[in-house]
Every structure is written in C-alpha cells, then in structure tokens.
Amino acid sequence: MDKQPPGIFGHNRAALTSHYAVMPAVGVLDSRLPNFSNTVVRVLTSPAMGAQFAQILLEIGHDGGMTKSRDDGLEHFFYVAAGTADLDIGEMTHTLAAGGYAYVPPGLSYRLRNRADAVAKVIWIKRPYEKIDLPIPQALTGQRKNVPKVNKHTTGRYWQHLLPAGDMAFDMEVNILGFAPGTYFPCVETHVMEHGLYMLEGQGMYLLGNDWHECWASDFVYMGPFCPQFFYATGWEEAAYLLYKDVNRDVKF
Ligand code: UGY
Ligand code: MN
C-alpha cells in the first residue's frame, strides 16, 4: 500500500465561498454517469454550487465516451484541452483535435467519443438556452489556433472569442484570455455575469473577492455574479485560460 504524501492539508488550495470556488482538478472526485464508458467525469460546477450553468471535465479513454446520442434540450459547448475527440452533432461527425471546440444549440442531438489511443480531456459546458426574438444559433466548430487574437486595453494580453462576439442570438461567450508573464487587468472587475474558468497554461495570482489565490494549469475557478476579480500572470510562460461568461440577456426578477 502506498503511503499518503505528507502535508495534504498544508498544500490544499481548494476554496469555496458563496461567491467563488477554486478547485485543483486532483480533488474533484469523479462521478459515474449513465451511458458513458471508459470516462472519468469531474463536475466542476453546477446549479448545486449556485451556478446557472454546468461545467464538467471529461477524461475519455480509448473507445470511451457517450455510449449513445443525447438530446436534452440544453445548449452545449465542448473544448478539447488534450487528445482528440469525435463529436456527432445531429447527423454530422466532427473530429476535434486539441484546441478544437464546438457549440451545440438546443434541439440537436450530440455524442462525444474518443477513438484515439491517448486520453482526451474535454471541457463540457451546458445550460438551458435563453430564447429571445432571434433565431437559435446554428451549430459551429472551430480550432483555437485559427481564432484571431485581439488586444484589449493593455499590451501583452489577448482575447480569442470562440463564439461570434456581439451576436445577440448567443447567450454565452467562451473566450480564451492570454497573458504574458507580469501582465494584469487594467481594473478589478465586478460584473453581473458569472464565469467558469479553466486554466489551460501557465500560472498566476487570482484576486477573488478579497482573497488572492495562486492558480495554474488545470485548475478550475468559478466566479459568481458581482464577485470582484483580477488576474496577475506570474511565472515564466504565457498564462491562458478558457472562460465561460453569460451575456446578451436582460436581468431577471
Ligand atoms: O470578460 C471578462 O469578464 C473577463 N475579463 N473576466 C475575467 O477574466 N475574470
Ligand atoms: Mn470577468
């Protein structure tokens, strides 16, 4: 039997408050879900945490994934963080290599599988779509390296909008934000939108409310509405994270 490593409590970085959560992947125990095979399912956030969406990390082994197609009336976003995954959307199959992503609108069936040998790590975001007086968006797929990097506010940082920015038919944005070491936001943000953040690369200090948290690749952070937030990239490599944000809809009463 292996012995436990020393200092588990002293090294703990997991934190949960009513406004945010910081969750290193190692402590997010896996869930078993019906109609999945050879897949580790780690639920990062859900309405049980107070979020209006769910974000799940899937670690799909060879020939694993969803054993049949699903049609649950939700909208979905998939991002392949490592490996390769095949995603059926309706009648079409899309092979998504690392950096590949897809949006599945409500009303279309989907099925995610891994036919390759290496484990596929896929971020899965889902939520009920909030319909307005515009047609529901079409399904789309893309690849991180083909998405233009736009510079906002200050040098050394970039944004990649994986979904069409400013298109009111979408009620979510999923963006990649990149930071050269030593760069940071021009202000502490406090906004009504909530976030699910997955660290793709690098490291940095995250201000959440009044607390600083050191975060690095493969950490998950949930930010609730109005949670003060600020990122300061540290280390020697570029830091980048995948960021979900609810947008384009009026406040609810
Ligand atoms: O778009 C955003 O709200 C983004 N700047 N927030 C964040 O990275 N915490
Ligand atoms: Mn923000």
PDB file of C-alpha atoms in Angstrom, residues 45-217:
ATOM      1  CA  THR A  45     -19.622  23.477 -11.197  1.00  0.00           C
ATOM      2  CA  SER A  46     -23.394  23.063 -11.452  1.00  0.00           C
ATOM      3  CA  PRO A  47     -26.564  24.672 -10.064  1.00  0.00           C
ATOM      4  CA  ALA A  48     -25.710  22.820  -6.823  1.00  0.00           C
ATOM      5  CA  MET A  49     -22.956  25.454  -6.383  1.00  0.00           C
ATOM      6  CA  GLY A  50     -25.276  28.312  -7.315  1.00  0.00           C
ATOM      7  CA  ALA A  51     -24.139  28.497 -10.953  1.00  0.00           C
ATOM      8  CA  GLN A  52     -26.660  28.955 -13.766  1.00  0.00           C
ATOM      9  CA  PHE A  53     -24.668  26.507 -15.905  1.00  0.00           C
ATOM     10  CA  ALA A  54     -22.726  23.286 -15.512  1.00  0.00           C
ATOM     11  CA  GLN A  55     -19.078  22.769 -16.365  1.00  0.00           C
ATOM     12  CA  ILE A  56     -17.644  19.263 -16.457  1.00  0.00           C
ATOM     13  CA  LEU A  57     -14.196  17.869 -17.217  1.00  0.00           C
ATOM     14  CA  LEU A  58     -14.309  14.597 -19.144  1.00  0.00           C
ATOM     15  CA  GLU A  59     -11.204  12.400 -19.320  1.00  0.00           C
ATOM     16  CA  ILE A  60     -12.124   9.934 -22.038  1.00  0.00           C
ATOM     17  CA  GLY A  61     -10.052   6.799 -22.551  1.00  0.00           C
ATOM     18  CA  HIS A  62      -9.628   4.860 -25.807  1.00  0.00           C
ATOM     19  CA  ASP A  63     -13.023   3.893 -27.273  1.00  0.00           C
ATOM     20  CA  GLY A  64     -14.765   5.612 -24.375  1.00  0.00           C
ATOM     21  CA  GLY A  65     -17.272   8.442 -24.180  1.00  0.00           C
ATOM     22  CA  MET A  66     -21.030   8.622 -24.593  1.00  0.00           C
ATOM     23  CA  THR A  67     -22.468   5.223 -25.460  1.00  0.00           C
ATOM     24  CA  LYS A  68     -25.412   6.731 -27.335  1.00  0.00           C
ATOM     25  CA  SER A  69     -26.501  10.115 -28.620  1.00  0.00           C
ATOM     26  CA  ARG A  70     -28.264  12.510 -26.303  1.00  0.00           C
ATOM     27  CA  ASP A  71     -30.830  15.230 -26.907  1.00  0.00           C
ATOM     28  CA  ASP A  72     -31.594  17.016 -23.655  1.00  0.00           C
ATOM     29  CA  GLY A  73     -32.876  20.380 -24.925  1.00  0.00           C
ATOM     30  CA  LEU A  74     -29.839  22.195 -23.479  1.00  0.00           C
ATOM     31  CA  GLU A  75     -27.137  24.136 -25.326  1.00  0.00           C
ATOM     32  CA  HIS A  76     -23.612  22.762 -25.096  1.00  0.00           C
ATOM     33  CA  PHE A  77     -20.051  23.899 -25.619  1.00  0.00           C
ATOM     34  CA  PHE A  78     -17.172  21.403 -25.899  1.00  0.00           C
ATOM     35  CA  TYR A  79     -13.473  22.309 -25.821  1.00  0.00           C
ATOM     36  CA  VAL A  80     -10.766  19.680 -26.331  1.00  0.00           C
ATOM     37  CA  ALA A  81      -7.930  20.529 -23.938  1.00  0.00           C
ATOM     38  CA  ALA A  82      -5.835  17.435 -24.808  1.00  0.00           C
ATOM     39  CA  GLY A  83      -6.062  14.457 -27.148  1.00  0.00           C
ATOM     40  CA  THR A  84      -8.648  14.099 -29.904  1.00  0.00           C
ATOM     41  CA  ALA A  85     -12.399  13.599 -29.665  1.00  0.00           C
ATOM     42  CA  ASP A  86     -15.128  12.808 -32.172  1.00  0.00           C
ATOM     43  CA  LEU A  87     -18.325  14.752 -31.695  1.00  0.00           C
ATOM     44  CA  ASP A  88     -21.533  13.852 -33.527  1.00  0.00           C
ATOM     45  CA  ILE A  89     -23.880  16.814 -33.863  1.00  0.00           C
ATOM     46  CA  GLY A  90     -27.114  15.662 -35.474  1.00  0.00           C
ATOM     47  CA  GLU A  91     -26.025  13.570 -38.478  1.00  0.00           C
ATOM     48  CA  MET A  92     -22.510  15.092 -38.765  1.00  0.00           C
ATOM     49  CA  THR A  93     -19.324  13.792 -37.095  1.00  0.00           C
ATOM     50  CA  HIS A  94     -16.584  16.307 -36.285  1.00  0.00           C
ATOM     51  CA  THR A  95     -13.094  15.240 -35.266  1.00  0.00           C
ATOM     52  CA  LEU A  96     -11.764  17.777 -32.792  1.00  0.00           C
ATOM     53  CA  ALA A  97      -8.017  17.787 -32.102  1.00  0.00           C
ATOM     54  CA  ALA A  98      -6.568  19.614 -29.079  1.00  0.00           C
ATOM     55  CA  GLY A  99      -7.722  23.228 -29.254  1.00  0.00           C
ATOM     56  CA  GLY A 100     -10.846  22.171 -31.168  1.00  0.00           C
ATOM     57  CA  TYR A 101     -14.245  23.272 -29.939  1.00  0.00           C
ATOM     58  CA  ALA A 102     -17.929  23.040 -30.809  1.00  0.00           C
ATOM     59  CA  TYR A 103     -21.207  24.745 -29.963  1.00  0.00           C
ATOM     60  CA  VAL A 104     -24.341  22.560 -29.995  1.00  0.00           C
ATOM     61  CA  PRO A 105     -27.613  24.534 -29.938  1.00  0.00           C
ATOM     62  CA  PRO A 106     -30.676  23.225 -28.111  1.00  0.00           C
ATOM     63  CA  GLY A 107     -32.690  20.756 -30.172  1.00  0.00           C
ATOM     64  CA  LEU A 108     -29.756  18.942 -31.792  1.00  0.00           C
ATOM     65  CA  SER A 109     -28.528  15.563 -30.639  1.00  0.00           C
ATOM     66  CA  TYR A 110     -24.869  15.065 -29.759  1.00  0.00           C
ATOM     67  CA  ARG A 111     -22.497  12.257 -28.885  1.00  0.00           C
ATOM     68  CA  LEU A 112     -18.853  12.570 -27.809  1.00  0.00           C
ATOM     69  CA  ARG A 113     -16.359   9.728 -28.169  1.00  0.00           C
ATOM     70  CA  ASN A 114     -12.612   9.098 -28.199  1.00  0.00           C
ATOM     71  CA  ARG A 115     -11.420   6.699 -30.886  1.00  0.00           C
ATOM     72  CA  ALA A 116      -7.717   7.578 -30.406  1.00  0.00           C
ATOM     73  CA  ASP A 117      -5.294   5.855 -28.011  1.00  0.00           C
ATOM     74  CA  ALA A 118      -4.420   8.894 -25.878  1.00  0.00           C
ATOM     75  CA  VAL A 119      -6.847  10.126 -23.227  1.00  0.00           C
ATOM     76  CA  ALA A 120      -8.969  13.050 -24.481  1.00  0.00           C
ATOM     77  CA  LYS A 121      -9.556  15.833 -21.937  1.00  0.00           C
ATOM     78  CA  VAL A 122     -12.711  17.725 -22.839  1.00  0.00           C
ATOM     79  CA  ILE A 123     -14.338  20.670 -21.091  1.00  0.00           C
ATOM     80  CA  TRP A 124     -18.114  20.422 -21.363  1.00  0.00           C
ATOM     81  CA  ILE A 125     -20.268  23.474 -20.618  1.00  0.00           C
ATOM     82  CA  LYS A 126     -24.057  23.173 -20.710  1.00  0.00           C
ATOM     83  CA  ARG A 127     -27.059  25.224 -19.726  1.00  0.00           C
ATOM     84  CA  PRO A 128     -30.650  25.967 -20.726  1.00  0.00           C
ATOM     85  CA  TYR A 129     -30.673  28.338 -23.710  1.00  0.00           C
ATOM     86  CA  GLU A 130     -32.428  31.650 -23.106  1.00  0.00           C
ATOM     87  CA  LYS A 131     -34.544  32.276 -26.195  1.00  0.00           C
ATOM     88  CA  ILE A 132     -35.206  35.807 -27.463  1.00  0.00           C
ATOM     89  CA  ASP A 133     -36.801  37.142 -30.670  1.00  0.00           C
ATOM     90  CA  LEU A 134     -33.917  35.904 -32.832  1.00  0.00           C
ATOM     91  CA  PRO A 135     -33.346  32.504 -34.444  1.00  0.00           C
ATOM     92  CA  ILE A 136     -31.489  29.992 -32.260  1.00  0.00           C
ATOM     93  CA  PRO A 137     -27.782  29.901 -33.260  1.00  0.00           C
ATOM     94  CA  GLN A 138     -26.534  27.210 -35.630  1.00  0.00           C
ATOM     95  CA  ALA A 139     -24.068  24.541 -34.517  1.00  0.00           C
ATOM     96  CA  LEU A 140     -20.466  25.542 -35.063  1.00  0.00           C
ATOM     97  CA  THR A 141     -16.995  24.092 -34.683  1.00  0.00           C
ATOM     98  CA  GLY A 142     -13.596  25.773 -34.624  1.00  0.00           C
ATOM     99  CA  GLN A 143      -9.973  25.497 -33.658  1.00  0.00           C
ATOM    100  CA  ARG A 144      -8.111  27.707 -31.181  1.00  0.00           C
ATOM    101  CA  LYS A 145      -5.136  28.355 -33.491  1.00  0.00           C
ATOM    102  CA  ASN A 146      -7.404  29.779 -36.198  1.00  0.00           C
ATOM    103  CA  VAL A 147      -9.176  32.283 -33.934  1.00  0.00           C
ATOM    104  CA  PRO A 148      -7.772  35.822 -34.194  1.00  0.00           C
ATOM    105  CA  LYS A 149      -6.152  37.250 -31.075  1.00  0.00           C
ATOM    106  CA  VAL A 150      -7.491  40.674 -30.232  1.00  0.00           C
ATOM    107  CA  ASN A 151      -5.762  43.030 -27.900  1.00  0.00           C
ATOM    108  CA  LYS A 152      -7.932  44.975 -25.489  1.00  0.00           C
ATOM    109  CA  HIS A 153      -6.881  47.684 -23.032  1.00  0.00           C
ATOM    110  CA  THR A 154      -3.175  46.929 -22.483  1.00  0.00           C
ATOM    111  CA  THR A 155      -0.259  45.235 -24.272  1.00  0.00           C
ATOM    112  CA  GLY A 156       0.907  41.697 -23.504  1.00  0.00           C
ATOM    113  CA  ARG A 157      -2.604  40.297 -23.282  1.00  0.00           C
ATOM    114  CA  TYR A 158      -5.027  38.893 -25.834  1.00  0.00           C
ATOM    115  CA  TRP A 159      -8.561  37.583 -26.190  1.00  0.00           C
ATOM    116  CA  GLN A 160      -9.863  34.944 -28.554  1.00  0.00           C
ATOM    117  CA  HIS A 161     -13.636  34.865 -28.972  1.00  0.00           C
ATOM    118  CA  LEU A 162     -14.531  31.248 -29.751  1.00  0.00           C
ATOM    119  CA  LEU A 163     -18.177  32.186 -30.389  1.00  0.00           C
ATOM    120  CA  PRO A 164     -19.226  35.165 -32.541  1.00  0.00           C
ATOM    121  CA  ALA A 165     -18.756  38.148 -30.217  1.00  0.00           C
ATOM    122  CA  GLY A 166     -21.667  40.562 -30.141  1.00  0.00           C
ATOM    123  CA  ASP A 167     -24.125  38.156 -31.826  1.00  0.00           C
ATOM    124  CA  MET A 168     -27.223  38.578 -29.639  1.00  0.00           C
ATOM    125  CA  ALA A 169     -28.557  35.162 -30.630  1.00  0.00           C
ATOM    126  CA  PHE A 170     -25.896  33.667 -28.326  1.00  0.00           C
ATOM    127  CA  ASP A 171     -26.491  33.891 -24.585  1.00  0.00           C
ATOM    128  CA  MET A 172     -22.957  32.806 -23.738  1.00  0.00           C
ATOM    129  CA  GLU A 173     -19.400  33.712 -24.624  1.00  0.00           C
ATOM    130  CA  VAL A 174     -16.497  31.329 -24.376  1.00  0.00           C
ATOM    131  CA  ASN A 175     -13.192  33.133 -24.717  1.00  0.00           C
ATOM    132  CA  ILE A 176      -9.529  32.312 -24.310  1.00  0.00           C
ATOM    133  CA  LEU A 177      -7.640  35.034 -22.460  1.00  0.00           C
ATOM    134  CA  GLY A 178      -3.834  35.008 -22.720  1.00  0.00           C
ATOM    135  CA  PHE A 179      -1.309  36.915 -20.604  1.00  0.00           C
ATOM    136  CA  ALA A 180       2.443  37.415 -20.924  1.00  0.00           C
ATOM    137  CA  PRO A 181       4.154  36.983 -17.518  1.00  0.00           C
ATOM    138  CA  GLY A 182       3.838  40.150 -15.445  1.00  0.00           C
ATOM    139  CA  THR A 183       0.717  41.431 -17.213  1.00  0.00           C
ATOM    140  CA  TYR A 184      -2.599  42.005 -15.494  1.00  0.00           C
ATOM    141  CA  PHE A 185      -6.041  43.525 -15.970  1.00  0.00           C
ATOM    142  CA  PRO A 186      -6.447  47.311 -16.033  1.00  0.00           C
ATOM    143  CA  CYS A 187      -9.068  47.177 -13.269  1.00  0.00           C
ATOM    144  CA  VAL A 188     -10.695  44.895 -10.730  1.00  0.00           C
ATOM    145  CA  GLU A 189     -13.866  43.696 -12.468  1.00  0.00           C
ATOM    146  CA  THR A 190     -17.195  43.453 -10.652  1.00  0.00           C
ATOM    147  CA  HIS A 191     -19.979  42.393 -13.014  1.00  0.00           C
ATOM    148  CA  VAL A 192     -23.336  40.659 -13.128  1.00  0.00           C
ATOM    149  CA  MET A 193     -22.071  37.850 -15.388  1.00  0.00           C
ATOM    150  CA  GLU A 194     -20.730  34.646 -13.871  1.00  0.00           C
ATOM    151  CA  HIS A 195     -17.683  32.724 -15.041  1.00  0.00           C
ATOM    152  CA  GLY A 196     -16.370  29.200 -15.292  1.00  0.00           C
ATOM    153  CA  LEU A 197     -12.613  29.380 -15.793  1.00  0.00           C
ATOM    154  CA  TYR A 198     -10.294  26.505 -16.768  1.00  0.00           C
ATOM    155  CA  MET A 199      -6.558  27.248 -16.680  1.00  0.00           C
ATOM    156  CA  LEU A 200      -5.072  25.958 -19.923  1.00  0.00           C
ATOM    157  CA  GLU A 201      -1.450  27.033 -19.464  1.00  0.00           C
ATOM    158  CA  GLY A 202       0.837  28.945 -17.154  1.00  0.00           C
ATOM    159  CA  GLN A 203       0.151  30.351 -13.735  1.00  0.00           C
ATOM    160  CA  GLY A 204      -0.833  33.499 -11.920  1.00  0.00           C
ATOM    161  CA  MET A 205      -2.458  35.124  -8.927  1.00  0.00           C
ATOM    162  CA  TYR A 206      -6.247  35.415  -8.952  1.00  0.00           C
ATOM    163  CA  LEU A 207      -7.954  38.001  -6.787  1.00  0.00           C
ATOM    164  CA  LEU A 208     -11.424  36.704  -5.904  1.00  0.00           C
ATOM    165  CA  GLY A 209     -13.371  38.918  -3.537  1.00  0.00           C
ATOM    166  CA  ASN A 210     -10.712  39.993  -1.037  1.00  0.00           C
ATOM    167  CA  ASP A 211      -8.527  36.905  -1.347  1.00  0.00           C
ATOM    168  CA  TRP A 212      -5.535  36.077  -3.529  1.00  0.00           C
ATOM    169  CA  HIS A 213      -5.283  32.529  -4.877  1.00  0.00           C
ATOM    170  CA  GLU A 214      -2.345  31.122  -6.786  1.00  0.00           C
ATOM    171  CA  CYS A 215      -3.678  29.181  -9.788  1.00  0.00           C
ATOM    172  CA  TRP A 216      -2.060  27.156 -12.529  1.00  0.00           C
ATOM    173  CA  ALA A 217      -2.736  24.855 -15.456  1.00  0.00           C
TER     174      ALA A 217
END
